[in-house]
mmCIF file of C-alpha atoms in Angstrom:
data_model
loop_
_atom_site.group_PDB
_atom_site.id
_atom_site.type_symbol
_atom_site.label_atom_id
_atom_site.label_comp_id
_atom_site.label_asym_id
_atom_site.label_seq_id
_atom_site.Cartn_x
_atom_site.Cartn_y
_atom_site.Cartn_z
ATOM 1 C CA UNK A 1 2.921 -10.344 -19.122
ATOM 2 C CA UNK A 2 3.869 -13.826 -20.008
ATOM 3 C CA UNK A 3 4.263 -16.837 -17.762
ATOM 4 C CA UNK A 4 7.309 -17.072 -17.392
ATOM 5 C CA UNK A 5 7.480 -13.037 -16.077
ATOM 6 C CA UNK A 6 4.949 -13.813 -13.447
ATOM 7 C CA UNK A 7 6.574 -16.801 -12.602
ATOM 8 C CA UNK A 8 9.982 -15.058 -11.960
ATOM 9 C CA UNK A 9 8.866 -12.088 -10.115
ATOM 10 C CA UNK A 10 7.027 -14.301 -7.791
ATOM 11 C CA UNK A 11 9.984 -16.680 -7.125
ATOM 12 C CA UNK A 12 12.162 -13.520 -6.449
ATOM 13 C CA UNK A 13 9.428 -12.201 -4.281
ATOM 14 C CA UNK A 14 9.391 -15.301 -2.229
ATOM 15 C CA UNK A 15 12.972 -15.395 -1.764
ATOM 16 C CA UNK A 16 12.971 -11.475 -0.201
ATOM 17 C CA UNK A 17 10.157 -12.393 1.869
ATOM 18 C CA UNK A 18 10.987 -16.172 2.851
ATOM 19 C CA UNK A 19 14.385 -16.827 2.088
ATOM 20 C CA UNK A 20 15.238 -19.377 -0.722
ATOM 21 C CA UNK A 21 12.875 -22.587 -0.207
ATOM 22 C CA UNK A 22 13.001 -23.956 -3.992
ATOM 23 C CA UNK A 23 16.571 -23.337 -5.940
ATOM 24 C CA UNK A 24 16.016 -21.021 -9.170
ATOM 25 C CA UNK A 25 16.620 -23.457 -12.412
ATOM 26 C CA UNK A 26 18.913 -22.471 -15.021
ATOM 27 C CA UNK A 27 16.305 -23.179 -17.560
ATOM 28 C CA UNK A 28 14.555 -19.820 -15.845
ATOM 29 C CA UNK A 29 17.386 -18.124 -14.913
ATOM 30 C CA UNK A 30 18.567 -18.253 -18.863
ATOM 31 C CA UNK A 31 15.225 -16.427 -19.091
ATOM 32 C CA UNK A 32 15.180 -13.867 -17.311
ATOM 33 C CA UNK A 33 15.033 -10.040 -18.416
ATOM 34 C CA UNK A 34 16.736 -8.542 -15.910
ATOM 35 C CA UNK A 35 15.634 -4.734 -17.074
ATOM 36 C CA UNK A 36 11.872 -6.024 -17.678
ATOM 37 C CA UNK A 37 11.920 -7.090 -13.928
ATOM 38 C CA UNK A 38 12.994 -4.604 -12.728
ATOM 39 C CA UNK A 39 10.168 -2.461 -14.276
ATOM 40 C CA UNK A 40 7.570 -4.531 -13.141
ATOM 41 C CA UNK A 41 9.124 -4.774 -9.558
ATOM 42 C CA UNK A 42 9.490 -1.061 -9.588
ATOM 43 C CA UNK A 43 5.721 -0.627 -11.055
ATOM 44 C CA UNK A 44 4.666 -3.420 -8.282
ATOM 45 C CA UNK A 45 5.931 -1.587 -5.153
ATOM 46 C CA UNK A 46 7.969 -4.593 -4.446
ATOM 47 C CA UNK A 47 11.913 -3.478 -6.034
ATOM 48 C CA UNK A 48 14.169 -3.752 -2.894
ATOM 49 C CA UNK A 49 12.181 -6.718 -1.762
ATOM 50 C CA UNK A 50 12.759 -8.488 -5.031
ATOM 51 C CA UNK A 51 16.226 -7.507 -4.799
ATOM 52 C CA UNK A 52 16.656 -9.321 -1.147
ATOM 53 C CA UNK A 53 15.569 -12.283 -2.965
ATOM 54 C CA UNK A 54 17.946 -11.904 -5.769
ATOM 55 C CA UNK A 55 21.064 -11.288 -3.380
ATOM 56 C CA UNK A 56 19.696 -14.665 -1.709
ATOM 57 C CA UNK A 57 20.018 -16.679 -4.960
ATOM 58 C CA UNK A 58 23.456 -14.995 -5.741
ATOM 59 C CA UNK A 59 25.044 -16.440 -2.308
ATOM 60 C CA UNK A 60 23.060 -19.162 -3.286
ATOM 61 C CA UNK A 61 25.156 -19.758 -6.553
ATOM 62 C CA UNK A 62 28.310 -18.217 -5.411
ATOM 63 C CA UNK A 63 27.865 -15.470 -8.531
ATOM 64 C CA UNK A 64 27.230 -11.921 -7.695
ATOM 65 C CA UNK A 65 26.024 -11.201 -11.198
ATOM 66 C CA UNK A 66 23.466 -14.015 -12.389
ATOM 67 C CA UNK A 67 24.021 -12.234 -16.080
ATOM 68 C CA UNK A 68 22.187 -9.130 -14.742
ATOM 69 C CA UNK A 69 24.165 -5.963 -16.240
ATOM 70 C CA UNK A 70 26.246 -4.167 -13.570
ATOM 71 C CA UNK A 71 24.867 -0.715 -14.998
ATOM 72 C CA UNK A 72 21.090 -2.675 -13.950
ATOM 73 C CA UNK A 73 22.562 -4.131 -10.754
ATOM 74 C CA UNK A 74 24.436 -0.425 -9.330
ATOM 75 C CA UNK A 75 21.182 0.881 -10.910
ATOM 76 C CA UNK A 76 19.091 -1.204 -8.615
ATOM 77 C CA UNK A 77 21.489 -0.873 -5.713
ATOM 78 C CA UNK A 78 20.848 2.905 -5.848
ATOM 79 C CA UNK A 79 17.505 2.918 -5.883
ATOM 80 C CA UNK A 80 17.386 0.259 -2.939
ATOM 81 C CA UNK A 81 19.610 2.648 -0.584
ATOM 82 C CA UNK A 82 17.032 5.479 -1.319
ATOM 83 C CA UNK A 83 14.210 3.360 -0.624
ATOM 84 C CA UNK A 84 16.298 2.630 2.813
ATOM 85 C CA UNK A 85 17.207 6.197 3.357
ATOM 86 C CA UNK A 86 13.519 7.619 2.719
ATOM 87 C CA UNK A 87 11.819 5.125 5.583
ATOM 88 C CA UNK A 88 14.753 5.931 7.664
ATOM 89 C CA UNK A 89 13.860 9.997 7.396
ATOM 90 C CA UNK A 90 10.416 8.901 7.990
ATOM 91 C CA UNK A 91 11.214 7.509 11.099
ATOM 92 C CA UNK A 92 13.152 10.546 12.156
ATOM 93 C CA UNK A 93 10.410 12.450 11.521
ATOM 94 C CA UNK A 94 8.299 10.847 13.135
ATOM 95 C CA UNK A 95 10.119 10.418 16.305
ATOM 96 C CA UNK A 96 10.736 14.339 16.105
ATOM 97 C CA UNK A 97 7.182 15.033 16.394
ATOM 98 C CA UNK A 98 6.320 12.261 18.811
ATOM 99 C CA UNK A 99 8.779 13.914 21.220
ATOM 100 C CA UNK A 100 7.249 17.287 20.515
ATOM 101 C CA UNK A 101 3.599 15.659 21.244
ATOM 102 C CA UNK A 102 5.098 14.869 24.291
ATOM 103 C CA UNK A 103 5.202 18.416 25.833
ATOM 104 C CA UNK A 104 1.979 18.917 25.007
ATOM 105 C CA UNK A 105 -0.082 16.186 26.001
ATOM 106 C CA UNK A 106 -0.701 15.289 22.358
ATOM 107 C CA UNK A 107 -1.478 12.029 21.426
ATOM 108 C CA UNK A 108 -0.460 10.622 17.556
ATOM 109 C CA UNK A 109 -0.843 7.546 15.701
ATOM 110 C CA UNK A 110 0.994 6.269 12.857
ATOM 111 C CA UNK A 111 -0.737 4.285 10.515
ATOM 112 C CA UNK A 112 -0.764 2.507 7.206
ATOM 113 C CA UNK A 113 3.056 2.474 5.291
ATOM 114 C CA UNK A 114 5.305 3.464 8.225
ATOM 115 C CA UNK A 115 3.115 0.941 10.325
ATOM 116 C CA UNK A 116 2.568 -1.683 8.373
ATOM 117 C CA UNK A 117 6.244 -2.021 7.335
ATOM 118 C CA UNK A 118 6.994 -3.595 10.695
ATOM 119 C CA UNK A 119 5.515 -6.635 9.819
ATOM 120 C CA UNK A 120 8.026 -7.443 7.063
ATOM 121 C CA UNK A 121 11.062 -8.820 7.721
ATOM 122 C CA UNK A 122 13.375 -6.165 6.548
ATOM 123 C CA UNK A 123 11.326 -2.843 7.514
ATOM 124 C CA UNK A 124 13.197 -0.525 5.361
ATOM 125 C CA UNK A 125 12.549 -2.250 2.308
ATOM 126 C CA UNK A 126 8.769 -1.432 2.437
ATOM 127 C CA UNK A 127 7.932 0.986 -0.315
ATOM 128 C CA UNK A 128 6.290 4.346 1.474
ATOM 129 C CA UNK A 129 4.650 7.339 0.394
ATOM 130 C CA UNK A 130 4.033 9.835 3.142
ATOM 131 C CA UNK A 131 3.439 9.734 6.360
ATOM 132 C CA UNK A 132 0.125 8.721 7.896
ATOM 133 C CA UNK A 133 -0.947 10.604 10.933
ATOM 134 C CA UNK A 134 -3.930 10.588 12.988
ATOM 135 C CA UNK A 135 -4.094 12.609 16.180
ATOM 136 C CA UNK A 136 -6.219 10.873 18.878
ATOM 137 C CA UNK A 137 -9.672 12.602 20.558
ATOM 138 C CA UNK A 138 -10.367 15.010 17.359
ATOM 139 C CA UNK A 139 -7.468 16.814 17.607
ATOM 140 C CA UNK A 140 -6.209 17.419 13.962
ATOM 141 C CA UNK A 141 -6.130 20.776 13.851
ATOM 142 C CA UNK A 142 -3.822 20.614 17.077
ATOM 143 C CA UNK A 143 -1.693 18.293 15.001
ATOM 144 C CA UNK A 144 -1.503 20.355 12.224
ATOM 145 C CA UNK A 145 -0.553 23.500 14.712
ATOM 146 C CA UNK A 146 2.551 21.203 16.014
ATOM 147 C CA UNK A 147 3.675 20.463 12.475
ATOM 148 C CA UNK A 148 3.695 24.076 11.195
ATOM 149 C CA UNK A 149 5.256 25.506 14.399
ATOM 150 C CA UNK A 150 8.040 22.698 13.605
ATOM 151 C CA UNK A 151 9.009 24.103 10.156
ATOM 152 C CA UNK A 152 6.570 22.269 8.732
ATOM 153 C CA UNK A 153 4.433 23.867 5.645
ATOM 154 C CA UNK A 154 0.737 22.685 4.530
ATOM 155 C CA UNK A 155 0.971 22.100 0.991
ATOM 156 C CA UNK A 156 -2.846 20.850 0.305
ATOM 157 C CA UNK A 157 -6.070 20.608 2.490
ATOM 158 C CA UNK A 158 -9.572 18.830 2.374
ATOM 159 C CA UNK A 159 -11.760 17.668 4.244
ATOM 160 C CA UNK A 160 -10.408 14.297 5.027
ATOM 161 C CA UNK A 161 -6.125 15.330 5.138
ATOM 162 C CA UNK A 162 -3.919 18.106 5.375
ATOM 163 C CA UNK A 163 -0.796 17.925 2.916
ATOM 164 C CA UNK A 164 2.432 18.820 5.342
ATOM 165 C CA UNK A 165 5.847 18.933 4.322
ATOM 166 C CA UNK A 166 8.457 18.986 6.956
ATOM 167 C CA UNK A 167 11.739 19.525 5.674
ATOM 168 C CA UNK A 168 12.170 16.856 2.772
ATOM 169 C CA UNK A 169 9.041 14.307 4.185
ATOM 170 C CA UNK A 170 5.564 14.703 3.346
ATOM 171 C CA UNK A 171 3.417 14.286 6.041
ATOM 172 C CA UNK A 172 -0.605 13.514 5.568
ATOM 173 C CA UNK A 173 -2.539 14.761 8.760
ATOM 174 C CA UNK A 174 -6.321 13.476 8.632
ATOM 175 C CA UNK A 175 -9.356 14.122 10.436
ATOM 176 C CA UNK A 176 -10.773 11.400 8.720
ATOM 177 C CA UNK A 177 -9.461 7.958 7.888
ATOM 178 C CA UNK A 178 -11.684 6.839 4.640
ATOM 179 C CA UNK A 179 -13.675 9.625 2.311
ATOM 180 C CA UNK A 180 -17.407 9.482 3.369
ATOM 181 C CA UNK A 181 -19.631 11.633 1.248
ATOM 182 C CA UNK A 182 -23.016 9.791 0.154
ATOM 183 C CA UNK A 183 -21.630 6.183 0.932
ATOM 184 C CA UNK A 184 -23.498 4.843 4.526
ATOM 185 C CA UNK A 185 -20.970 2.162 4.403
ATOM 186 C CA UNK A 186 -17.982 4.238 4.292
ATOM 187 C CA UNK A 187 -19.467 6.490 7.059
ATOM 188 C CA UNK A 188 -19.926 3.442 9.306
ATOM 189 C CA UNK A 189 -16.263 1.829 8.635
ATOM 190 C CA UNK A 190 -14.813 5.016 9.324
ATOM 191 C CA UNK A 191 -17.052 5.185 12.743
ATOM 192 C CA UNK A 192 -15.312 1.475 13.429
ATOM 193 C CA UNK A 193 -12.286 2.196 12.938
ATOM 194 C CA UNK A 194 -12.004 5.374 15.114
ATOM 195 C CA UNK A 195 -13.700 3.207 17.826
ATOM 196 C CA UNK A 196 -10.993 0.319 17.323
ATOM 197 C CA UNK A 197 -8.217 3.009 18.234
ATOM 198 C CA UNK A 198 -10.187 3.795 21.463
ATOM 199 C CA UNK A 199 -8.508 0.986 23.413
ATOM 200 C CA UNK A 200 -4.446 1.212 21.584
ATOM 201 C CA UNK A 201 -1.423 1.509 23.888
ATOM 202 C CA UNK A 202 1.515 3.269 23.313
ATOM 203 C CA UNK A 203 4.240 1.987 20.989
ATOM 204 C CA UNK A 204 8.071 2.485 22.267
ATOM 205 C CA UNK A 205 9.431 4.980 24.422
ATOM 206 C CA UNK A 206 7.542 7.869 23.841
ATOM 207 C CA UNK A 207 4.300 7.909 25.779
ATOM 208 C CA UNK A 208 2.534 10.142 22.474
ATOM 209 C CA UNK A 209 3.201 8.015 19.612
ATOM 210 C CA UNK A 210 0.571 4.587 19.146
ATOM 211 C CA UNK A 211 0.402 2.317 16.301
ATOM 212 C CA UNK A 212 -2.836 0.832 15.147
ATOM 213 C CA UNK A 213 -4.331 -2.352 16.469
ATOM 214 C CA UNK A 214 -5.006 -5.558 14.770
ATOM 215 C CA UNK A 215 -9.102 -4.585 15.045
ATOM 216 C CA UNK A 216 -7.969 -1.390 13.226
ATOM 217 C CA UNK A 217 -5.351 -2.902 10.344
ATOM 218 C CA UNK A 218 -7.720 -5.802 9.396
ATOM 219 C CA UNK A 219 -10.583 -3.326 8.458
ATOM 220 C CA UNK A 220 -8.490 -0.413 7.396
ATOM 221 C CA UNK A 221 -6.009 -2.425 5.322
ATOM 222 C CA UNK A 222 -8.521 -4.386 3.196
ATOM 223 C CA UNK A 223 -11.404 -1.353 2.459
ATOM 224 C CA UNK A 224 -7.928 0.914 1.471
ATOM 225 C CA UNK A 225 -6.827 -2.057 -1.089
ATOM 226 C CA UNK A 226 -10.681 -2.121 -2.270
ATOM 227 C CA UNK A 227 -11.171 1.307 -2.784
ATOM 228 C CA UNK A 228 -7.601 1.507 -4.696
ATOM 229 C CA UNK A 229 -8.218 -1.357 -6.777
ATOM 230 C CA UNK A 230 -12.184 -0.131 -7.985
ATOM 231 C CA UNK A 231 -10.429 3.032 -8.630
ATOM 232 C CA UNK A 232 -7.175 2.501 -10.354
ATOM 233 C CA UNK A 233 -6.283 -1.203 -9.434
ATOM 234 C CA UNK A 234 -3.467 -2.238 -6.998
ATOM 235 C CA UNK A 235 -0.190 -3.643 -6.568
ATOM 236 C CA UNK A 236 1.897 -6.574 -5.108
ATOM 237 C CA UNK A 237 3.002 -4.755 -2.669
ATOM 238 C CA UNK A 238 -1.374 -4.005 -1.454
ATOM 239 C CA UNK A 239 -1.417 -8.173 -1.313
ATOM 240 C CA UNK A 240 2.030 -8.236 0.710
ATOM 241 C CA UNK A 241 0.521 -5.925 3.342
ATOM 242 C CA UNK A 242 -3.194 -7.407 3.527
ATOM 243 C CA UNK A 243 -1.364 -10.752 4.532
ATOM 244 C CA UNK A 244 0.924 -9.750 6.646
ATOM 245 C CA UNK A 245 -2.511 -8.314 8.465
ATOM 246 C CA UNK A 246 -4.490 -11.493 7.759
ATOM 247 C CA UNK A 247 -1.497 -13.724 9.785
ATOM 248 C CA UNK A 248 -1.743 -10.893 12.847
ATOM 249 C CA UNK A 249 -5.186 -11.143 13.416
ATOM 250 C CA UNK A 250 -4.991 -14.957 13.515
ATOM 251 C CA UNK A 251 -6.606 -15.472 10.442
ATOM 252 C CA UNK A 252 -10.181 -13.701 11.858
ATOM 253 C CA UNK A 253 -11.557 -12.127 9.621
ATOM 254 C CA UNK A 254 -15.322 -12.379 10.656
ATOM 255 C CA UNK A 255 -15.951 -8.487 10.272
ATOM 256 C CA UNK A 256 -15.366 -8.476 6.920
ATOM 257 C CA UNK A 257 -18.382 -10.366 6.014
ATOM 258 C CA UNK A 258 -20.383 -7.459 7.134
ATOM 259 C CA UNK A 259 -18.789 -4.662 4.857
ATOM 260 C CA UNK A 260 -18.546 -6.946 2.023
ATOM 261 C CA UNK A 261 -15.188 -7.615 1.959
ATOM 262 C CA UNK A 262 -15.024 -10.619 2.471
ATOM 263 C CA UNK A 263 -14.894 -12.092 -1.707
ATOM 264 C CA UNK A 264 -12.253 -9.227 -2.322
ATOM 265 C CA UNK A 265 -10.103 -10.501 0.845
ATOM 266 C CA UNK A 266 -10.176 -13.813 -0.726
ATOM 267 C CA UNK A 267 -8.996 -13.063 -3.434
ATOM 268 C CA UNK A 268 -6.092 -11.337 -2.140
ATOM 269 C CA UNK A 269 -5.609 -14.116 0.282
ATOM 270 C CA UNK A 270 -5.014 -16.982 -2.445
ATOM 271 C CA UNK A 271 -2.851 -14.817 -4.437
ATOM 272 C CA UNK A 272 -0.564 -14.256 -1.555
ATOM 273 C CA UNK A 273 -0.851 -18.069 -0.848
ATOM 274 C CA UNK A 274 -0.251 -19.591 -4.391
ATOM 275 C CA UNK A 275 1.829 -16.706 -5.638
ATOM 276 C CA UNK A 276 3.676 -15.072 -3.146
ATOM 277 C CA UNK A 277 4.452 -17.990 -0.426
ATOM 278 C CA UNK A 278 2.263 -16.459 2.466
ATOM 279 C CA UNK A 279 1.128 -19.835 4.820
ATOM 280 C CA UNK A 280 -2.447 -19.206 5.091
ATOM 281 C CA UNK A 281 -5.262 -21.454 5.824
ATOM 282 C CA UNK A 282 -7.126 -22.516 2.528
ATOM 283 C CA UNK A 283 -10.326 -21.737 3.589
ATOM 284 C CA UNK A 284 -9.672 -17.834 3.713
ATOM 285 C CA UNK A 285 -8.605 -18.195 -0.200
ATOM 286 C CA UNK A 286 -11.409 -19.639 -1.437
ATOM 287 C CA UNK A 287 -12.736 -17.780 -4.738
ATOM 288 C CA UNK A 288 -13.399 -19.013 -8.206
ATOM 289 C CA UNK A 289 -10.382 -19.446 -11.230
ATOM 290 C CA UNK A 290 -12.115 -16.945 -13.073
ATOM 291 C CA UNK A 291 -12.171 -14.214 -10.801
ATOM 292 C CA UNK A 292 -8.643 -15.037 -9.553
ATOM 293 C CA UNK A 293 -7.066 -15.069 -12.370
ATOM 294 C CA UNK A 294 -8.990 -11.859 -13.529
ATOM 295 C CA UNK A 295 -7.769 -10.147 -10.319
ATOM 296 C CA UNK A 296 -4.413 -11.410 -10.876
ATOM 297 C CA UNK A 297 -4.075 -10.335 -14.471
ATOM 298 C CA UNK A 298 -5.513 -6.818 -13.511
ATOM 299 C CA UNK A 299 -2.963 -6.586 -10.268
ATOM 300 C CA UNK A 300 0.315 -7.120 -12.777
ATOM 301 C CA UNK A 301 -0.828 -5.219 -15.944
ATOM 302 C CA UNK A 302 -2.113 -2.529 -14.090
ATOM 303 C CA UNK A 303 -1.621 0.874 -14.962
ATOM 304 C CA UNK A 304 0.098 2.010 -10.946
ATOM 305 C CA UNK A 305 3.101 3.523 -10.434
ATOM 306 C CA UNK A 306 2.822 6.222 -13.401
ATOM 307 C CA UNK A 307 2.951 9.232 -10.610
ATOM 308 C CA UNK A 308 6.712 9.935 -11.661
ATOM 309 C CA UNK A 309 5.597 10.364 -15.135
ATOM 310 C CA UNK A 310 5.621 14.069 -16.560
ATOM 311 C CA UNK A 311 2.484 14.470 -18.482
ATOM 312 C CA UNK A 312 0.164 16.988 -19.083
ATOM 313 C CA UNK A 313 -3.186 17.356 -17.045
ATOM 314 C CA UNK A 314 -5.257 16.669 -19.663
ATOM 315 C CA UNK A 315 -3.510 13.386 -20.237
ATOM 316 C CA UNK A 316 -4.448 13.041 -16.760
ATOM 317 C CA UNK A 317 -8.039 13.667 -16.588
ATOM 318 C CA UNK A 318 -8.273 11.178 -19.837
ATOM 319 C CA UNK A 319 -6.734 8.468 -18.090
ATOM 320 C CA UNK A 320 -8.362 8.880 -14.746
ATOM 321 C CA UNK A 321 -11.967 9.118 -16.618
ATOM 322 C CA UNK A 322 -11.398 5.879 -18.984
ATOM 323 C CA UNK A 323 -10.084 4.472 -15.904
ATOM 324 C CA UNK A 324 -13.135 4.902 -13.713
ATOM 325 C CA UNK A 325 -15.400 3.809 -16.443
ATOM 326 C CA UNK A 326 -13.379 0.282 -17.565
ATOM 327 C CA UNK A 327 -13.011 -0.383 -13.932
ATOM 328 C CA UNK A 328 -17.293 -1.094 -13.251
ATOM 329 C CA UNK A 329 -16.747 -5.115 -12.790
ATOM 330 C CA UNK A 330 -14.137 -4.482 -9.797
ATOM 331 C CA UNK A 331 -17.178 -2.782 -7.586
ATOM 332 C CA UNK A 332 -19.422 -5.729 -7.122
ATOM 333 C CA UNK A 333 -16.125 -7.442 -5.940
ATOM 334 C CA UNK A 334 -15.306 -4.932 -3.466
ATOM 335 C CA UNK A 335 -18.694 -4.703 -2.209
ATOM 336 C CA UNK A 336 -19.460 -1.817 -3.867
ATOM 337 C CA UNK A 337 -21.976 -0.409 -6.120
ATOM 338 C CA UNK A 338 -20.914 1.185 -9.076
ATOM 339 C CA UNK A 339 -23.464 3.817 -9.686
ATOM 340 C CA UNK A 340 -22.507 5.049 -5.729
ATOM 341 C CA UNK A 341 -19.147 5.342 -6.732
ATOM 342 C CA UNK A 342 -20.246 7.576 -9.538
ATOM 343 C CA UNK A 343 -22.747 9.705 -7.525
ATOM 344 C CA UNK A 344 -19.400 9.989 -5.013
ATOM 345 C CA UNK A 345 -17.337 10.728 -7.408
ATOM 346 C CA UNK A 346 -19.567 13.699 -8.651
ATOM 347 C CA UNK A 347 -19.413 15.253 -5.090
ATOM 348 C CA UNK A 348 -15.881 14.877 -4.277
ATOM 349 C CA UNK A 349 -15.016 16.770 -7.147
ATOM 350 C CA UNK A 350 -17.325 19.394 -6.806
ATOM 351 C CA UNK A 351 -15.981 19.940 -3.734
ATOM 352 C CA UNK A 352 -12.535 19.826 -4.532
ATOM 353 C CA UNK A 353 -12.232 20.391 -8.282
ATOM 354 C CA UNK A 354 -8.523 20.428 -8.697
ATOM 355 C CA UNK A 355 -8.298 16.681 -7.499
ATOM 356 C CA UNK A 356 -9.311 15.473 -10.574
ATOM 357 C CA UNK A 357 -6.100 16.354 -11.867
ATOM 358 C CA UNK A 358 -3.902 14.894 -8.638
ATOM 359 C CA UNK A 359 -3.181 11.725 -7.417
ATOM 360 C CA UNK A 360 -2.019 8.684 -9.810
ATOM 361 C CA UNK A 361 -1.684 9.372 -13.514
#
């Protein structure tokens, strides 16, 4: 992606996050491709945030257009209201089986994408998937009970989630928050981070519904972003979240250190700085050019958001396997070692073969 692409989706980014603190030129405006934007907005995770910004600059200028197309801009538009309408059924849904928890003295917490979008300043525009669910004391099979005596219907289950729809949202259920397998450290995160949830209040009205605590985001969020990006790599919208986090916590992130995190965080942290307008202190975004701009590079050319993509499964497993194999700097990053990932990797797929074929393309 040239310069100048990087250059625009981060001033657009800024401008749905911050407001409009710099005016766009019209050297860069006269450069912009609208339709390549919005690709790599879409592909980022970040399309109805970038299109807050743009709506900023267009009051800005006094022109609703800016020379985007109108078929692009009613384009955009719809996908924007469907972005808006799927958090919104999330919500529902989750407020449905909050109040059934209720009568049963069932206790739920919502985590990751429903959760985290309350720390932006338009919640709706926060790209989710499904819905995170984790039922407090062990009680996931409970959970999963309430779900399917709703109308709800498991879809897919391992070890770690069950796959529920309920009516048109999918719902993830897990008895487990990170996969642990051979890997002490992942074992020992996932022991921390049921511990951090020990101590978590109700959120709202209803007395059965809790959101996660700083303790729990500023662990969770970062070893989630690491394991995606060894994997597959990441997206804007990871680096959006992890400093939302980072400014909740206060900027302490002294537990990282001891997973290893703590280069990775960096990394993320000085992108969201420099790049993305985030006011953080410059000590937490200390890393090297090289590895920044390496991270960086990987972050916007990456390969994510290809799920919607129709291809066959063997086109599948030859991505996923090239993927796993090119991807052997980003462990030592993360903390990681690379031949644990593989030994991992072996066992999660022998115990659930089909996965190989699941998940992002």
């Amino acid at each position: 992606m040239s310069q100048d692409v990087n250059k625009i989706l981060f001033y657009f980014v800024k401008a749905g996050l911050f407001g409009n603190k710099e005016p766009l030129t019209d050297d860069l405006l006269m450069r912009i491709n609208w339709q390549h934007l919005y690709d790599v907005a879409k592909a980022q995770g970040v399309l109805a945030i970038v299109f807050d910004g743009i709506k900023r600059v267009m009051v800005e200028r006094g022109d609703n257009s800016l020379g985007m197309p109108r078929s692009l801009k009613m384009r955009w538009l719809s996908v924007v209201d469907s972005i808006e309408k799927k958090n919104t059924s999330q919500r529902m849904a989750v407020e449905y089986i909050a109040t059934a928890c209720e009568k049963c003295d069932l206790h739920v917490m919502t985590f990751k994408g429903l959760s985290l979008a309350r720390f932006y300043p338009e919640p709706l525009h926060r790209e989710c998937g499904d819905i995170d669910l984790y039922a407090l004391g062990g009680r996931h099979k409970d959970l999963n009970r309430l779900i399917t005596d709703l109308g709800g219907t498991i879809i897919h289950s391992s070890a770690k989630h069950s796959e529920i729809k309920l009516r048109s949202v999918m719902i993830e259920s897990h008895n487990y928050f990170v996969y642990r397998y051979l890997s002490k450290r992942a074992k020992t995160v996932n022991s921390r981070l049921v511990d951090c949830i020990s101590s978590i209040e109700p959120y709202g009205e209803h007395n059965s519904l809790y959101y996660p605590n700083s303790e729990f985001d500023t662990l969770f969020v970062i070893y989630h972003a690491a394991n995606h990006f060894k994997f597959e790599g990441i997206s804007l919208r990871h680096i959006i979240d992890w400093c939302y986090i980072v400014q909740r916590a206060g900027c302490d992130l002294s537990q990282l250190t001891e997973y290893g995190l703590e280069r990775f965080s960096a990394v993320l942290c000085r992108i969201g700085k420099h790049s993305l307008g985030f006011d953080l202190p410059e000590h937490l975004c200390r890393c090297d050019d090289k590895t920044y701009n390496r991270v960086l590079s990987d972050i916007i050319g990456s390969n994510v958001g290809k799920d919607d993509e129709k291809v066959s499964s063997f086109t599948v497993l030859r991505r996923k396997t090239v993927r796993f194999f090119s991807r052997h700097w980003a462990y030592s990053l993360v903390g990681d070692s690379f031949f644990g990932g593989v030994m991992n990797s072996v066992i999660a797929h022998i115990a659930e073969p089909m996965a190989i074929f699941r998940g992002n393309k």
